[in-house]
PDB file of C-alpha atoms and ligand atoms in Angstrom:
ATOM      1  CA  UNK A  99      -1.825 -15.276  10.890  1.00 82.00           C
ATOM      2  CA  UNK A 100      -3.329 -12.235   9.205  1.00 94.00           C
ATOM      3  CA  UNK A 101      -0.755  -9.688   8.145  1.00 98.00           C
ATOM      4  CA  UNK A 102      -0.908  -5.995   7.272  1.00 98.00           C
ATOM      5  CA  UNK A 103       1.170  -4.466   4.499  1.00 98.00           C
ATOM      6  CA  UNK A 104       2.104  -0.805   4.103  1.00 98.00           C
ATOM      7  CA  UNK A 105       3.286   0.777   0.873  1.00 98.00           C
ATOM      8  CA  UNK A 106       3.221   4.245  -0.699  1.00 98.00           C
ATOM      9  CA  UNK A 107       4.801   6.397  -3.378  1.00 98.00           C
ATOM     10  CA  UNK A 108       4.953   3.849  -6.174  1.00 98.00           C
ATOM     11  CA  UNK A 109       4.463   6.690  -8.658  1.00 97.00           C
ATOM     12  CA  UNK A 110       3.320   4.207 -11.289  1.00 97.00           C
ATOM     13  CA  UNK A 111       3.780   5.562 -14.801  1.00 95.00           C
ATOM     14  CA  UNK A 112       3.880   3.975 -18.224  1.00 93.00           C
ATOM     15  CA  UNK A 113       7.409   5.406 -18.663  1.00 92.00           C
ATOM     16  CA  UNK A 114       8.563   3.225 -15.729  1.00 94.00           C
ATOM     17  CA  UNK A 115       7.333  -0.218 -16.783  1.00 96.00           C
ATOM     18  CA  UNK A 116       9.585  -2.094 -14.326  1.00 97.00           C
ATOM     19  CA  UNK A 117       7.973  -0.501 -11.282  1.00 97.00           C
ATOM     20  CA  UNK A 118       4.596  -1.556 -12.645  1.00 97.00           C
ATOM     21  CA  UNK A 119       5.825  -5.127 -13.157  1.00 97.00           C
ATOM     22  CA  UNK A 120       7.311  -5.110  -9.658  1.00 98.00           C
ATOM     23  CA  UNK A 121       3.954  -3.990  -8.233  1.00 98.00           C
ATOM     24  CA  UNK A 122       2.094  -6.735 -10.118  1.00 98.00           C
ATOM     25  CA  UNK A 123       4.649  -9.248  -8.780  1.00 98.00           C
ATOM     26  CA  UNK A 124       4.239  -7.937  -5.221  1.00 98.00           C
ATOM     27  CA  UNK A 125       0.435  -8.108  -5.391  1.00 98.00           C
ATOM     28  CA  UNK A 126       0.370 -11.680  -6.622  1.00 97.00           C
ATOM     29  CA  UNK A 127       3.148 -13.073  -4.410  1.00 97.00           C
ATOM     30  CA  UNK A 128       3.247 -11.259  -1.068  1.00 98.00           C
ATOM     31  CA  UNK A 129      -0.142 -10.581   0.558  1.00 98.00           C
ATOM     32  CA  UNK A 130      -2.087 -13.730   1.464  1.00 98.00           C
ATOM     33  CA  UNK A 131      -5.887 -14.048   1.410  1.00 98.00           C
ATOM     34  CA  UNK A 132      -7.240 -12.292   4.493  1.00 98.00           C
ATOM     35  CA  UNK A 133      -4.295  -9.884   4.737  1.00 98.00           C
ATOM     36  CA  UNK A 134      -4.804  -6.132   4.661  1.00 98.00           C
ATOM     37  CA  UNK A 135      -2.854  -4.011   2.189  1.00 98.00           C
ATOM     38  CA  UNK A 136      -2.656  -0.260   2.813  1.00 99.00           C
ATOM     39  CA  UNK A 137      -1.557   1.951  -0.070  1.00 98.00           C
ATOM     40  CA  UNK A 138      -0.846   5.344   1.491  1.00 98.00           C
ATOM     41  CA  UNK A 139      -1.070   7.569  -1.568  1.00 98.00           C
ATOM     42  CA  UNK A 140       0.852   8.345  -4.758  1.00 97.00           C
ATOM     43  CA  UNK A 141       0.072   4.923  -6.160  1.00 98.00           C
ATOM     44  CA  UNK A 142       0.152   6.733  -9.501  1.00 97.00           C
ATOM     45  CA  UNK A 143       2.614   9.339 -10.676  1.00 95.00           C
ATOM     46  CA  UNK A 144      -0.512  11.050 -11.866  1.00 94.00           C
ATOM     47  CA  UNK A 145      -4.167   9.991 -11.964  1.00 96.00           C
ATOM     48  CA  UNK A 146      -6.350  11.925 -14.388  1.00 97.00           C
ATOM     49  CA  UNK A 147      -9.666  10.346 -13.418  1.00 98.00           C
ATOM     50  CA  UNK A 148     -11.379   7.007 -12.873  1.00 98.00           C
ATOM     51  CA  UNK A 149     -12.508   6.953 -16.507  1.00 98.00           C
ATOM     52  CA  UNK A 150      -8.870   6.720 -17.681  1.00 97.00           C
ATOM     53  CA  UNK A 151      -8.700   4.008 -20.371  1.00 96.00           C
ATOM     54  CA  UNK A 152      -4.913   4.038 -20.854  1.00 97.00           C
ATOM     55  CA  UNK A 153      -2.775   0.884 -20.623  1.00 97.00           C
ATOM     56  CA  UNK A 154      -1.377   1.755 -17.174  1.00 97.00           C
ATOM     57  CA  UNK A 155      -4.819   2.345 -15.671  1.00 98.00           C
ATOM     58  CA  UNK A 156      -6.086  -0.965 -17.074  1.00 98.00           C
ATOM     59  CA  UNK A 157      -3.145  -2.980 -15.759  1.00 98.00           C
ATOM     60  CA  UNK A 158      -3.306  -1.492 -12.276  1.00 98.00           C
ATOM     61  CA  UNK A 159      -7.073  -2.081 -12.099  1.00 98.00           C
ATOM     62  CA  UNK A 160      -6.602  -5.691 -13.221  1.00 98.00           C
ATOM     63  CA  UNK A 161      -3.792  -6.387 -10.740  1.00 98.00           C
ATOM     64  CA  UNK A 162      -5.660  -4.857  -7.780  1.00 98.00           C
ATOM     65  CA  UNK A 163      -8.874  -6.646  -8.775  1.00 98.00           C
ATOM     66  CA  UNK A 164      -7.039  -9.985  -8.879  1.00 98.00           C
ATOM     67  CA  UNK A 165      -5.650  -9.369  -5.381  1.00 98.00           C
ATOM     68  CA  UNK A 166      -9.054  -8.438  -3.938  1.00 98.00           C
ATOM     69  CA  UNK A 167     -10.686 -11.392  -5.738  1.00 98.00           C
ATOM     70  CA  UNK A 168      -8.365 -13.793  -3.943  1.00 98.00           C
ATOM     71  CA  UNK A 169      -9.245 -12.263  -0.587  1.00 98.00           C
ATOM     72  CA  UNK A 170      -6.688  -9.503   0.023  1.00 98.00           C
ATOM     73  CA  UNK A 171      -8.349  -6.515   1.711  1.00 98.00           C
ATOM     74  CA  UNK A 172      -7.290  -3.331  -0.092  1.00 98.00           C
ATOM     75  CA  UNK A 173      -7.269   0.119   1.509  1.00 98.00           C
ATOM     76  CA  UNK A 174      -6.193   3.165  -0.466  1.00 98.00           C
ATOM     77  CA  UNK A 175      -5.442   6.748   0.553  1.00 98.00           C
ATOM     78  CA  UNK A 176      -5.121   9.596  -1.916  1.00 98.00           C
ATOM     79  CA  UNK A 177      -1.747  11.292  -2.383  1.00 97.00           C
ATOM     80  CA  UNK A 178      -0.838  14.627  -3.909  1.00 95.00           C
ATOM     81  CA  UNK A 179      -0.356  12.873  -7.289  1.00 94.00           C
ATOM     82  CA  UNK A 180      -3.677  11.061  -7.295  1.00 95.00           C
ATOM     83  CA  UNK A 181      -6.160  13.244  -5.376  1.00 95.00           C
ATOM     84  CA  UNK A 182      -8.947  12.459  -7.857  1.00 96.00           C
ATOM     85  CA  UNK A 183      -8.945   8.692  -7.295  1.00 97.00           C
ATOM     86  CA  UNK A 184     -12.610   8.044  -6.653  1.00 97.00           C
ATOM     87  CA  UNK A 185     -15.355   5.572  -5.883  1.00 97.00           C
ATOM     88  CA  UNK A 186     -15.493   4.116  -9.386  1.00 98.00           C
ATOM     89  CA  UNK A 187     -11.816   3.102  -9.306  1.00 98.00           C
ATOM     90  CA  UNK A 188     -12.264   1.623  -5.821  1.00 98.00           C
ATOM     91  CA  UNK A 189     -15.339  -0.346  -6.938  1.00 98.00           C
ATOM     92  CA  UNK A 190     -13.503  -1.684  -9.994  1.00 98.00           C
ATOM     93  CA  UNK A 191     -10.477  -2.680  -7.883  1.00 98.00           C
ATOM     94  CA  UNK A 192     -12.464  -3.999  -4.947  1.00 98.00           C
ATOM     95  CA  UNK A 193     -10.705  -1.501  -2.674  1.00 98.00           C
ATOM     96  CA  UNK A 194     -11.863   0.764   0.124  1.00 98.00           C
ATOM     97  CA  UNK A 195     -11.001   4.462  -0.131  1.00 98.00           C
ATOM     98  CA  UNK A 196      -9.724   5.858   3.176  1.00 98.00           C
ATOM     99  CA  UNK A 197      -9.815   9.491   4.307  1.00 98.00           C
ATOM    100  CA  UNK A 198      -6.649  11.560   4.760  1.00 98.00           C
ATOM    101  CA  UNK A 199      -6.294  10.358   8.360  1.00 98.00           C
ATOM    102  CA  UNK A 200      -7.077   6.768   9.263  1.00 98.00           C
ATOM    103  CA  UNK A 201      -6.460   5.103  12.615  1.00 98.00           C
ATOM    104  CA  UNK A 202      -6.003   1.358  12.959  1.00 98.00           C
ATOM    105  CA  UNK A 203      -4.044  -1.070  15.143  1.00 98.00           C
ATOM    106  CA  UNK A 204      -0.552  -1.832  13.837  1.00 98.00           C
ATOM    107  CA  UNK A 205       1.707  -4.239  15.741  1.00 97.00           C
ATOM    108  CA  UNK A 206      -0.741  -3.997  18.620  1.00 95.00           C
ATOM    109  CA  UNK A 207      -0.699  -0.222  18.783  1.00 97.00           C
ATOM    110  CA  UNK A 208      -3.233   2.371  17.618  1.00 98.00           C
ATOM    111  CA  UNK A 209      -1.600   3.976  14.597  1.00 98.00           C
ATOM    112  CA  UNK A 210      -2.355   6.954  12.378  1.00 98.00           C
ATOM    113  CA  UNK A 211      -1.960   6.387   8.632  1.00 98.00           C
ATOM    114  CA  UNK A 212      -1.507   9.383   6.312  1.00 98.00           C
ATOM    115  CA  UNK A 213      -0.030  10.122   2.911  1.00 98.00           C
ATOM    116  CA  UNK A 214       2.174  12.742   4.587  1.00 98.00           C
ATOM    117  CA  UNK A 215       1.718  15.886   2.511  1.00 97.00           C
ATOM    118  CA  UNK A 216      -0.542  17.412   5.185  1.00 98.00           C
ATOM    119  CA  UNK A 217       2.481  17.310   7.528  1.00 98.00           C
ATOM    120  CA  UNK A 218       4.573  19.560   5.274  1.00 97.00           C
ATOM    121  CA  UNK A 219       3.110  22.804   6.573  1.00 97.00           C
ATOM    122  CA  UNK A 220       6.317  24.824   6.012  1.00 96.00           C
ATOM    123  CA  UNK A 221       5.544  24.695   2.305  1.00 95.00           C
ATOM    124  CA  UNK A 222       2.763  27.276   2.423  1.00 95.00           C
ATOM    125  CA  UNK A 223       2.603  27.536  -1.359  1.00 93.00           C
ATOM    126  CA  UNK A 224       2.045  23.774  -1.687  1.00 94.00           C
ATOM    127  CA  UNK A 225      -0.661  23.723   1.002  1.00 97.00           C
ATOM    128  CA  UNK A 226      -2.492  26.452  -0.911  1.00 96.00           C
ATOM    129  CA  UNK A 227      -2.272  24.457  -4.145  1.00 94.00           C
ATOM    130  CA  UNK A 228      -3.430  21.341  -2.260  1.00 96.00           C
ATOM    131  CA  UNK A 229      -6.597  23.070  -1.104  1.00 96.00           C
ATOM    132  CA  UNK A 230      -7.336  23.981  -4.715  1.00 94.00           C
ATOM    133  CA  UNK A 231      -6.765  20.432  -6.042  1.00 93.00           C
ATOM    134  CA  UNK A 232      -8.886  18.963  -3.264  1.00 95.00           C
ATOM    135  CA  UNK A 233     -11.753  21.400  -3.821  1.00 96.00           C
ATOM    136  CA  UNK A 234     -14.793  19.357  -5.029  1.00 95.00           C
ATOM    137  CA  UNK A 235     -15.842  22.047  -7.530  1.00 96.00           C
ATOM    138  CA  UNK A 236     -12.361  22.242  -9.001  1.00 95.00           C
ATOM    139  CA  UNK A 237     -12.253  18.438  -9.295  1.00 96.00           C
ATOM    140  CA  UNK A 238     -15.711  18.304 -10.867  1.00 96.00           C
ATOM    141  CA  UNK A 239     -14.701  21.003 -13.351  1.00 96.00           C
ATOM    142  CA  UNK A 240     -11.481  19.138 -14.308  1.00 95.00           C
ATOM    143  CA  UNK A 241     -13.075  15.687 -14.487  1.00 96.00           C
ATOM    144  CA  UNK A 242     -15.697  16.740 -17.017  1.00 97.00           C
ATOM    145  CA  UNK A 243     -12.981  17.693 -19.524  1.00 97.00           C
ATOM    146  CA  UNK A 244     -12.190  15.066 -22.184  1.00 97.00           C
ATOM    147  CA  UNK A 245      -9.410  12.587 -21.267  1.00 97.00           C
ATOM    148  CA  UNK A 246      -7.109  13.965 -23.992  1.00 96.00           C
ATOM    149  CA  UNK A 247      -7.384  17.489 -22.613  1.00 97.00           C
ATOM    150  CA  UNK A 248      -6.746  16.262 -19.053  1.00 97.00           C
ATOM    151  CA  UNK A 249      -3.610  14.448 -20.269  1.00 96.00           C
ATOM    152  CA  UNK A 250      -2.353  17.702 -21.828  1.00 95.00           C
ATOM    153  CA  UNK A 251      -3.098  19.753 -18.706  1.00 93.00           C
ATOM    154  CA  UNK A 252      -1.378  17.227 -16.456  1.00 91.00           C
ATOM    155  CA  UNK A 253       1.744  17.049 -18.654  1.00 89.00           C
ATOM    156  CA  UNK A 254       2.163  20.816 -18.344  1.00 89.00           C
ATOM    157  CA  UNK A 255       1.514  20.687 -14.619  1.00 85.00           C
ATOM    158  CA  UNK A 256       4.144  17.977 -14.096  1.00 84.00           C
ATOM    159  CA  UNK A 257       6.750  20.021 -15.978  1.00 86.00           C
ATOM    160  CA  UNK A 258       6.053  23.126 -13.877  1.00 86.00           C
ATOM    161  CA  UNK A 259       5.962  21.097 -10.672  1.00 83.00           C
ATOM    162  CA  UNK A 260       9.445  19.679 -11.400  1.00 84.00           C
ATOM    163  CA  UNK A 261      10.773  23.211 -11.955  1.00 87.00           C
ATOM    164  CA  UNK A 262       9.206  24.569  -8.776  1.00 84.00           C
ATOM    165  CA  UNK A 263      10.436  21.598  -6.710  1.00 85.00           C
ATOM    166  CA  UNK A 264      13.987  22.015  -8.017  1.00 85.00           C
ATOM    167  CA  UNK A 265      14.023  25.637  -6.818  1.00 84.00           C
ATOM    168  CA  UNK A 266      12.664  24.998  -3.339  1.00 87.00           C
ATOM    169  CA  UNK A 267      14.996  24.497  -0.351  1.00 87.00           C
ATOM    170  CA  UNK A 268      14.811  20.817   0.671  1.00 84.00           C
ATOM    171  CA  UNK A 269      13.863  21.430   4.318  1.00 85.00           C
ATOM    172  CA  UNK A 270      10.731  23.367   3.295  1.00 85.00           C
ATOM    173  CA  UNK A 271       9.409  20.233   1.603  1.00 87.00           C
ATOM    174  CA  UNK A 272       9.937  18.028   4.654  1.00 92.00           C
ATOM    175  CA  UNK A 273       7.491  17.501   7.486  1.00 96.00           C
ATOM    176  CA  UNK A 274       7.040  20.035  10.286  1.00 96.00           C
ATOM    177  CA  UNK A 275       7.705  18.583  13.761  1.00 96.00           C
ATOM    178  CA  UNK A 276       5.019  20.669  15.516  1.00 96.00           C
ATOM    179  CA  UNK A 277       2.433  19.600  12.948  1.00 98.00           C
ATOM    180  CA  UNK A 278       3.307  15.943  13.596  1.00 98.00           C
ATOM    181  CA  UNK A 279       2.828  16.338  17.336  1.00 97.00           C
ATOM    182  CA  UNK A 280      -0.493  18.092  16.671  1.00 97.00           C
ATOM    183  CA  UNK A 281      -1.775  15.163  14.574  1.00 98.00           C
ATOM    184  CA  UNK A 282      -0.520  12.561  17.071  1.00 97.00           C
ATOM    185  CA  UNK A 283      -2.294  14.449  19.844  1.00 95.00           C
ATOM    186  CA  UNK A 284      -5.497  14.965  17.852  1.00 97.00           C
ATOM    187  CA  UNK A 285      -5.843  11.253  17.070  1.00 97.00           C
ATOM    188  CA  UNK A 286      -4.444  10.143  20.459  1.00 96.00           C
ATOM    189  CA  UNK A 287      -1.885   7.776  18.937  1.00 97.00           C
ATOM    190  CA  UNK A 288       1.775   7.099  19.581  1.00 98.00           C
ATOM    191  CA  UNK A 289       2.546   5.682  16.168  1.00 98.00           C
ATOM    192  CA  UNK A 290       2.350   7.304  12.736  1.00 98.00           C
ATOM    193  CA  UNK A 291       3.034   5.801   9.316  1.00 98.00           C
ATOM    194  CA  UNK A 292       3.256   7.990   6.231  1.00 98.00           C
ATOM    195  CA  UNK A 293       5.066   8.372   2.910  1.00 98.00           C
ATOM    196  CA  UNK A 294       5.308  11.335   0.533  1.00 97.00           C
ATOM    197  CA  UNK A 295       8.728  12.782   1.485  1.00 96.00           C
ATOM    198  CA  UNK A 296      10.806   9.921   0.003  1.00 95.00           C
ATOM    199  CA  UNK A 297      12.973  10.107   3.120  1.00 96.00           C
ATOM    200  CA  UNK A 298      12.506   6.644   4.607  1.00 97.00           C
ATOM    201  CA  UNK A 299      13.391   6.511   8.289  1.00 97.00           C
ATOM    202  CA  UNK A 300      12.096   5.777  11.755  1.00 97.00           C
ATOM    203  CA  UNK A 301      11.830   8.890  13.915  1.00 97.00           C
ATOM    204  CA  UNK A 302      10.921   9.515  17.533  1.00 97.00           C
ATOM    205  CA  UNK A 303       8.855  12.471  18.717  1.00 96.00           C
ATOM    206  CA  UNK A 304       8.503  13.608  22.305  1.00 94.00           C
ATOM    207  CA  UNK A 305       4.886  14.477  23.084  1.00 93.00           C
ATOM    208  CA  UNK A 306       3.743  17.251  25.466  1.00 90.00           C
ATOM    209  CA  UNK A 307       2.931  14.614  28.125  1.00 91.00           C
ATOM    210  CA  UNK A 308       6.544  13.414  28.077  1.00 93.00           C
ATOM    211  CA  UNK A 309       5.909  10.127  26.270  1.00 95.00           C
ATOM    212  CA  UNK A 310       7.606   9.210  23.003  1.00 97.00           C
ATOM    213  CA  UNK A 311       5.858   8.468  19.721  1.00 98.00           C
ATOM    214  CA  UNK A 312       7.378   6.749  16.695  1.00 98.00           C
ATOM    215  CA  UNK A 313       6.992   7.801  13.083  1.00 98.00           C
ATOM    216  CA  UNK A 314       7.739   5.495  10.200  1.00 98.00           C
ATOM    217  CA  UNK A 315       8.352   7.111   6.811  1.00 98.00           C
ATOM    218  CA  UNK A 316       7.762   4.691   3.939  1.00 98.00           C
ATOM    219  CA  UNK A 317      10.184   4.636   1.008  1.00 98.00           C
ATOM    220  CA  UNK A 318       9.351   5.345  -2.629  1.00 97.00           C
ATOM    221  CA  UNK A 319       9.412   2.416  -5.071  1.00 98.00           C
ATOM    222  CA  UNK A 320      12.264   1.925  -7.515  1.00 95.00           C
ATOM    223  CA  UNK A 321      12.502   0.199 -10.900  1.00 92.00           C
ATOM    224  CA  UNK A 322      14.017  -3.077  -9.701  1.00 92.00           C
ATOM    225  CA  UNK A 323      13.227  -3.223  -5.997  1.00 96.00           C
ATOM    226  CA  UNK A 324      11.064  -1.816  -3.243  1.00 98.00           C
ATOM    227  CA  UNK A 325      10.916  -2.042   0.519  1.00 98.00           C
ATOM    228  CA  UNK A 326       7.505  -2.760   1.970  1.00 98.00           C
ATOM    229  CA  UNK A 327       6.617  -2.820   5.663  1.00 98.00           C
ATOM    230  CA  UNK A 328       4.754  -5.751   7.142  1.00 98.00           C
ATOM    231  CA  UNK A 329       2.966  -6.132  10.454  1.00 98.00           C
ATOM    232  CA  UNK A 330       2.588  -9.751  11.538  1.00 97.00           C
ATOM    233  CA  UNK A 331       0.444  -8.726  14.511  1.00 93.00           C
ATOM    234  CA  UNK A 332       3.381  -8.302  16.862  1.00 94.00           C
ATOM    235  CA  UNK A 333       6.095  -6.388  15.047  1.00 96.00           C
ATOM    236  CA  UNK A 334       6.370  -4.039  12.117  1.00 97.00           C
ATOM    237  CA  UNK A 335       9.351  -4.893   9.910  1.00 98.00           C
ATOM    238  CA  UNK A 336      10.706  -4.050   6.452  1.00 98.00           C
ATOM    239  CA  UNK A 337      10.754  -6.603   3.656  1.00 98.00           C
ATOM    240  CA  UNK A 338      12.540  -6.271   0.355  1.00 98.00           C
ATOM    241  CA  UNK A 339      10.678  -6.969  -2.879  1.00 98.00           C
ATOM    242  CA  UNK A 340      12.804  -7.725  -5.933  1.00 96.00           C
ATOM    243  CA  UNK A 341      11.812  -8.007  -9.563  1.00 90.00           C
ATOM    244  CA  UNK A 342      10.770 -11.537 -10.462  1.00 80.00           C
TER     245      UNK A 342
HETATM  246 MN1  LIG R 598       3.325  12.518  -2.340  1.00 84.53          MN
END
């Protein structure tokens, strides 16, 4: 039986080696050949470009490549931390890069997959910054800087981002219910899976036609454990992954 796996928000960083080890363990032990693994953004705490030659980048490439080599089908969406993941990384990992909105059948139901940051429309300031980071000219301009300079820029950005996030009211950074209904309606689905908010839960949303849609929010990964969601073709259920 072919299975589908859903994960997001691993925020892999060299400062959190246990999460990286946990991810390597998950990749080698959980998905079987033929399975589909969906990584819905923020795989990295920060991705400075596909030419990154740092230890973390090498290990993640190697682990993903090993999974795809043994027949696991990899699908990756960009998150707000890794919007410059590109074709070269996907080629090296044997993965397929998905757009911001991707529809596929999950547990027998057409389902929209997203990172989730597009749903946080109350945070107007963030959405403005997002448009800048996603702008192809901005990305081209940043990616032609030397790796060392990109590392410096990103370190400063992460510091400022932590400060800004600490000052923002929590509800502004959560999803907007009207925006969710708009996306569900646009893609004509009654199931949505996303990450980003680090508020794992299953929610219900009443649609304009009176029917109810479900929304699964994936959890972030921790140092010693993670919860992944698995679709065996009939049901979508959580599964705990512990350090080896
Ligand atoms: Mn995110």
